[in-house]
PDB file of C-alpha atoms in Angstrom:
ATOM      1  CA  VAL H   1      -0.010   0.018  -0.142  1.00 68.00           C
ATOM      2  CA  GLN H   2       1.604   3.150  -1.339  1.00 88.00           C
ATOM      3  CA  LEU H   3      -0.879   5.856  -0.006  1.00 94.00           C
ATOM      4  CA  VAL H   4      -2.610   5.492   3.367  1.00 94.00           C
ATOM      5  CA  GLU H   5      -5.647   8.081   4.111  1.00 95.00           C
ATOM      6  CA  SER H   6      -7.308   8.917   7.372  1.00 95.00           C
ATOM      7  CA  GLY H   7      -9.559  11.308   8.479  1.00 94.00           C
ATOM      8  CA  GLY H   8     -12.985  12.074   6.795  1.00 91.00           C
ATOM      9  CA  GLY H   9     -16.342  11.819   8.592  1.00 96.00           C
ATOM     10  CA  SER H  10     -19.728  13.578   8.710  1.00 97.00           C
ATOM     11  CA  VAL H  11     -20.084  17.652   9.766  1.00 97.00           C
ATOM     12  CA  GLN H  12     -22.631  20.061   9.748  1.00 98.00           C
ATOM     13  CA  PRO H  13     -22.577  22.845   7.039  1.00 98.00           C
ATOM     14  CA  GLY H  14     -19.682  25.469   8.013  1.00 97.00           C
ATOM     15  CA  GLY H  15     -17.661  22.602  10.048  1.00 97.00           C
ATOM     16  CA  SER H  16     -14.548  21.577   9.374  1.00 97.00           C
ATOM     17  CA  LEU H  17     -12.440  18.464   8.701  1.00 97.00           C
ATOM     18  CA  ARG H  18      -8.815  17.106   8.183  1.00 97.00           C
ATOM     19  CA  LEU H  19      -7.552  14.540   5.976  1.00 98.00           C
ATOM     20  CA  SER H  20      -4.124  12.993   6.153  1.00 97.00           C
ATOM     21  CA  CYS H  21      -2.256  10.838   3.533  1.00 96.00           C
ATOM     22  CA  ALA H  22       0.755   9.076   4.487  1.00 95.00           C
ATOM     23  CA  SER H  23       3.091   7.848   1.847  1.00 92.00           C
ATOM     24  CA  SER H  24       6.505   6.365   1.259  1.00 85.00           C
ATOM     25  CA  GLY H  25       9.497   8.526   1.174  1.00 82.00           C
ATOM     26  CA  SER H  26      10.013   7.633  -2.728  1.00 86.00           C
ATOM     27  CA  ILE H  27       6.482   9.064  -3.592  1.00 86.00           C
ATOM     28  CA  TYR H  28       6.615  11.842  -1.346  1.00 85.00           C
ATOM     29  CA  ASP H  29       9.988  13.337  -2.222  1.00 85.00           C
ATOM     30  CA  THR H  30       9.566  13.004  -6.111  1.00 89.00           C
ATOM     31  CA  MET H  31       5.653  13.217  -7.045  1.00 92.00           C
ATOM     32  CA  CYS H  32       3.125  15.945  -7.267  1.00 95.00           C
ATOM     33  CA  MET H  33       0.571  14.693  -4.307  1.00 95.00           C
ATOM     34  CA  GLY H  34      -2.886  15.775  -3.726  1.00 96.00           C
ATOM     35  CA  TRP H  35      -6.511  15.101  -3.197  1.00 97.00           C
ATOM     36  CA  VAL H  36      -9.316  14.312  -5.776  1.00 97.00           C
ATOM     37  CA  ARG H  37     -13.028  13.956  -5.029  1.00 97.00           C
ATOM     38  CA  GLN H  38     -16.162  12.340  -6.668  1.00 97.00           C
ATOM     39  CA  ALA H  39     -19.605  12.623  -5.758  1.00 96.00           C
ATOM     40  CA  PRO H  40     -22.015  10.146  -7.176  1.00 94.00           C
ATOM     41  CA  GLY H  41     -23.059  10.833 -10.442  1.00 94.00           C
ATOM     42  CA  LYS H  42     -20.210  13.510 -11.084  1.00 95.00           C
ATOM     43  CA  GLU H  43     -16.948  13.849 -12.784  1.00 95.00           C
ATOM     44  CA  ARG H  44     -13.777  13.381 -10.879  1.00 96.00           C
ATOM     45  CA  GLU H  45     -12.668  16.865  -9.456  1.00 96.00           C
ATOM     46  CA  GLY H  46      -9.285  18.324  -8.452  1.00 97.00           C
ATOM     47  CA  VAL H  47      -9.211  19.504  -5.021  1.00 98.00           C
ATOM     48  CA  ALA H  48      -5.673  20.732  -4.346  1.00 97.00           C
ATOM     49  CA  ALA H  49      -2.218  19.606  -4.853  1.00 97.00           C
ATOM     50  CA  ILE H  50       1.310  20.304  -3.612  1.00 96.00           C
ATOM     51  CA  SER H  51       4.722  20.026  -5.719  1.00 95.00           C
ATOM     52  CA  PRO H  52       7.672  17.943  -4.248  1.00 92.00           C
ATOM     53  CA  GLY H  53      10.574  20.362  -3.664  1.00 86.00           C
ATOM     54  CA  SER H  54       9.279  23.650  -3.869  1.00 90.00           C
ATOM     55  CA  GLY H  55       5.856  23.115  -2.044  1.00 92.00           C
ATOM     56  CA  ARG H  56       4.089  24.909  -4.533  1.00 96.00           C
ATOM     57  CA  ARG H  57       0.189  24.748  -3.986  1.00 97.00           C
ATOM     58  CA  TYR H  58      -2.696  24.235  -6.449  1.00 97.00           C
ATOM     59  CA  TYR H  59      -6.296  24.475  -5.889  1.00 97.00           C
ATOM     60  CA  GLY H  60      -9.545  23.800  -7.577  1.00 97.00           C
ATOM     61  CA  ASP H  61     -11.590  26.795  -7.987  1.00 96.00           C
ATOM     62  CA  SER H  62     -14.621  25.547  -5.974  1.00 96.00           C
ATOM     63  CA  VAL H  63     -12.446  25.217  -2.909  1.00 97.00           C
ATOM     64  CA  LYS H  64      -9.924  28.172  -3.105  1.00 97.00           C
ATOM     65  CA  GLY H  65      -9.860  30.014   0.277  1.00 97.00           C
ATOM     66  CA  ARG H  66     -11.659  27.460   2.171  1.00 98.00           C
ATOM     67  CA  PHE H  67      -9.596  24.253   1.802  1.00 98.00           C
ATOM     68  CA  THR H  68      -5.632  24.162   2.586  1.00 98.00           C
ATOM     69  CA  ILE H  69      -3.209  21.538   1.394  1.00 98.00           C
ATOM     70  CA  SER H  70       0.015  21.010   3.582  1.00 96.00           C
ATOM     71  CA  ARG H  71       2.664  18.510   4.404  1.00 94.00           C
ATOM     72  CA  ASP H  72       5.053  17.333   6.896  1.00 92.00           C
ATOM     73  CA  ASN H  73       8.280  16.306   5.670  1.00 88.00           C
ATOM     74  CA  ALA H  74       9.344  14.275   8.365  1.00 90.00           C
ATOM     75  CA  ALA H  75       6.353  12.004   8.423  1.00 92.00           C
ATOM     76  CA  ASN H  76       6.130  11.787   4.407  1.00 93.00           C
ATOM     77  CA  THR H  77       2.152  13.130   5.207  1.00 95.00           C
ATOM     78  CA  VAL H  78       0.348  15.692   3.079  1.00 96.00           C
ATOM     79  CA  TYR H  79      -2.942  16.891   4.942  1.00 97.00           C
ATOM     80  CA  LEU H  80      -5.978  18.458   3.384  1.00 98.00           C
ATOM     81  CA  GLN H  81      -7.717  20.988   6.065  1.00 98.00           C
ATOM     82  CA  LEU H  82     -11.425  21.393   4.835  1.00 98.00           C
ATOM     83  CA  ASN H  83     -13.169  24.774   6.226  1.00 98.00           C
ATOM     84  CA  HIS H  84     -16.591  25.888   5.855  1.00 98.00           C
ATOM     85  CA  LEU H  85     -17.980  22.874   4.529  1.00 98.00           C
ATOM     86  CA  THR H  86     -21.245  23.046   2.219  1.00 98.00           C
ATOM     87  CA  PRO H  87     -23.361  20.378   0.991  1.00 97.00           C
ATOM     88  CA  GLU H  88     -21.546  20.655  -2.378  1.00 97.00           C
ATOM     89  CA  ASP H  89     -18.351  19.105  -0.859  1.00 98.00           C
ATOM     90  CA  ALA H  90     -19.731  16.174   0.196  1.00 98.00           C
ATOM     91  CA  ALA H  91     -18.018  13.246  -1.838  1.00 98.00           C
ATOM     92  CA  THR H  92     -15.353  10.607  -1.588  1.00 98.00           C
ATOM     93  CA  TYR H  93     -11.710  12.172  -1.287  1.00 98.00           C
ATOM     94  CA  TYR H  94      -9.085  10.340  -2.736  1.00 97.00           C
ATOM     95  CA  CYS H  95      -5.328  11.189  -1.931  1.00 97.00           C
ATOM     96  CA  ALA H  96      -3.422  10.859  -5.213  1.00 96.00           C
ATOM     97  CA  ALA H  97       0.133  10.928  -6.067  1.00 95.00           C
ATOM     98  CA  ASP H  98       2.037  11.208  -9.266  1.00 93.00           C
ATOM     99  CA  LEU H  99      -0.547  13.861 -10.623  1.00 93.00           C
ATOM    100  CA  GLN H 100      -0.010  15.693 -13.586  1.00 93.00           C
ATOM    101  CA  TRP H 101      -1.466  18.622 -12.256  1.00 93.00           C
ATOM    102  CA  CYS H 102       1.937  20.356 -10.770  1.00 94.00           C
ATOM    103  CA  ARG H 103       3.503  20.100 -14.287  1.00 92.00           C
ATOM    104  CA  ALA H 104       0.167  21.190 -16.243  1.00 93.00           C
ATOM    105  CA  GLY H 105      -1.004  23.845 -13.971  1.00 91.00           C
ATOM    106  CA  TYR H 106      -4.353  22.728 -14.020  1.00 92.00           C
ATOM    107  CA  PHE H 107      -6.542  19.467 -12.980  1.00 93.00           C
ATOM    108  CA  ASP H 108      -7.460  17.057 -15.978  1.00 93.00           C
ATOM    109  CA  PRO H 109     -10.173  14.695 -14.784  1.00 92.00           C
ATOM    110  CA  HIS H 110      -9.015  12.239 -17.368  1.00 91.00           C
ATOM    111  CA  GLY H 111      -5.386  12.363 -16.956  1.00 90.00           C
ATOM    112  CA  ARG H 112      -3.295   9.828 -15.645  1.00 91.00           C
ATOM    113  CA  VAL H 113      -2.711   9.624 -11.725  1.00 93.00           C
ATOM    114  CA  GLY H 114      -0.017   6.998 -10.853  1.00 93.00           C
ATOM    115  CA  TYR H 115      -1.199   6.119  -7.175  1.00 94.00           C
ATOM    116  CA  TRP H 116      -4.610   6.581  -5.218  1.00 96.00           C
ATOM    117  CA  GLY H 117      -5.592   6.163  -1.592  1.00 95.00           C
ATOM    118  CA  GLN H 118      -8.338   4.036  -0.501  1.00 95.00           C
ATOM    119  CA  GLY H 119     -10.716   6.753  -0.317  1.00 96.00           C
ATOM    120  CA  ALA H 120     -12.285   8.694   2.709  1.00 96.00           C
ATOM    121  CA  GLN H 121     -15.851   9.766   2.713  1.00 97.00           C
ATOM    122  CA  VAL H 122     -17.038  13.145   3.785  1.00 98.00           C
ATOM    123  CA  THR H 123     -20.503  14.033   4.451  1.00 98.00           C
ATOM    124  CA  VAL H 124     -22.133  17.469   4.899  1.00 97.00           C
TER     125      VAL H 124
END
């Protein structure tokens, strides 16, 4: 297992959650990592990504100003802080690695992703 997620759950609108994604060092140090969500009947949506090395951050338009991606280098872990949640944020959130997002500057819902976490359910 390359990516191990934790967090998620059920919150009231306006509430907050934090997701974690632990990875191997080889993934964490070299790959663009982030979060992708998918709700039933909807297309895959890029939530946030972070570049290896520089730590440059990327966000989907619908979450800018509300969600924050961060990382802990000592723990090879990436976090997603979800604030001001709305019912539209309800989805399964997948940690992902080897995203093309960091190179392309945008998320392609049909783009290749190298690794997936097991998914964490967020209910609002």
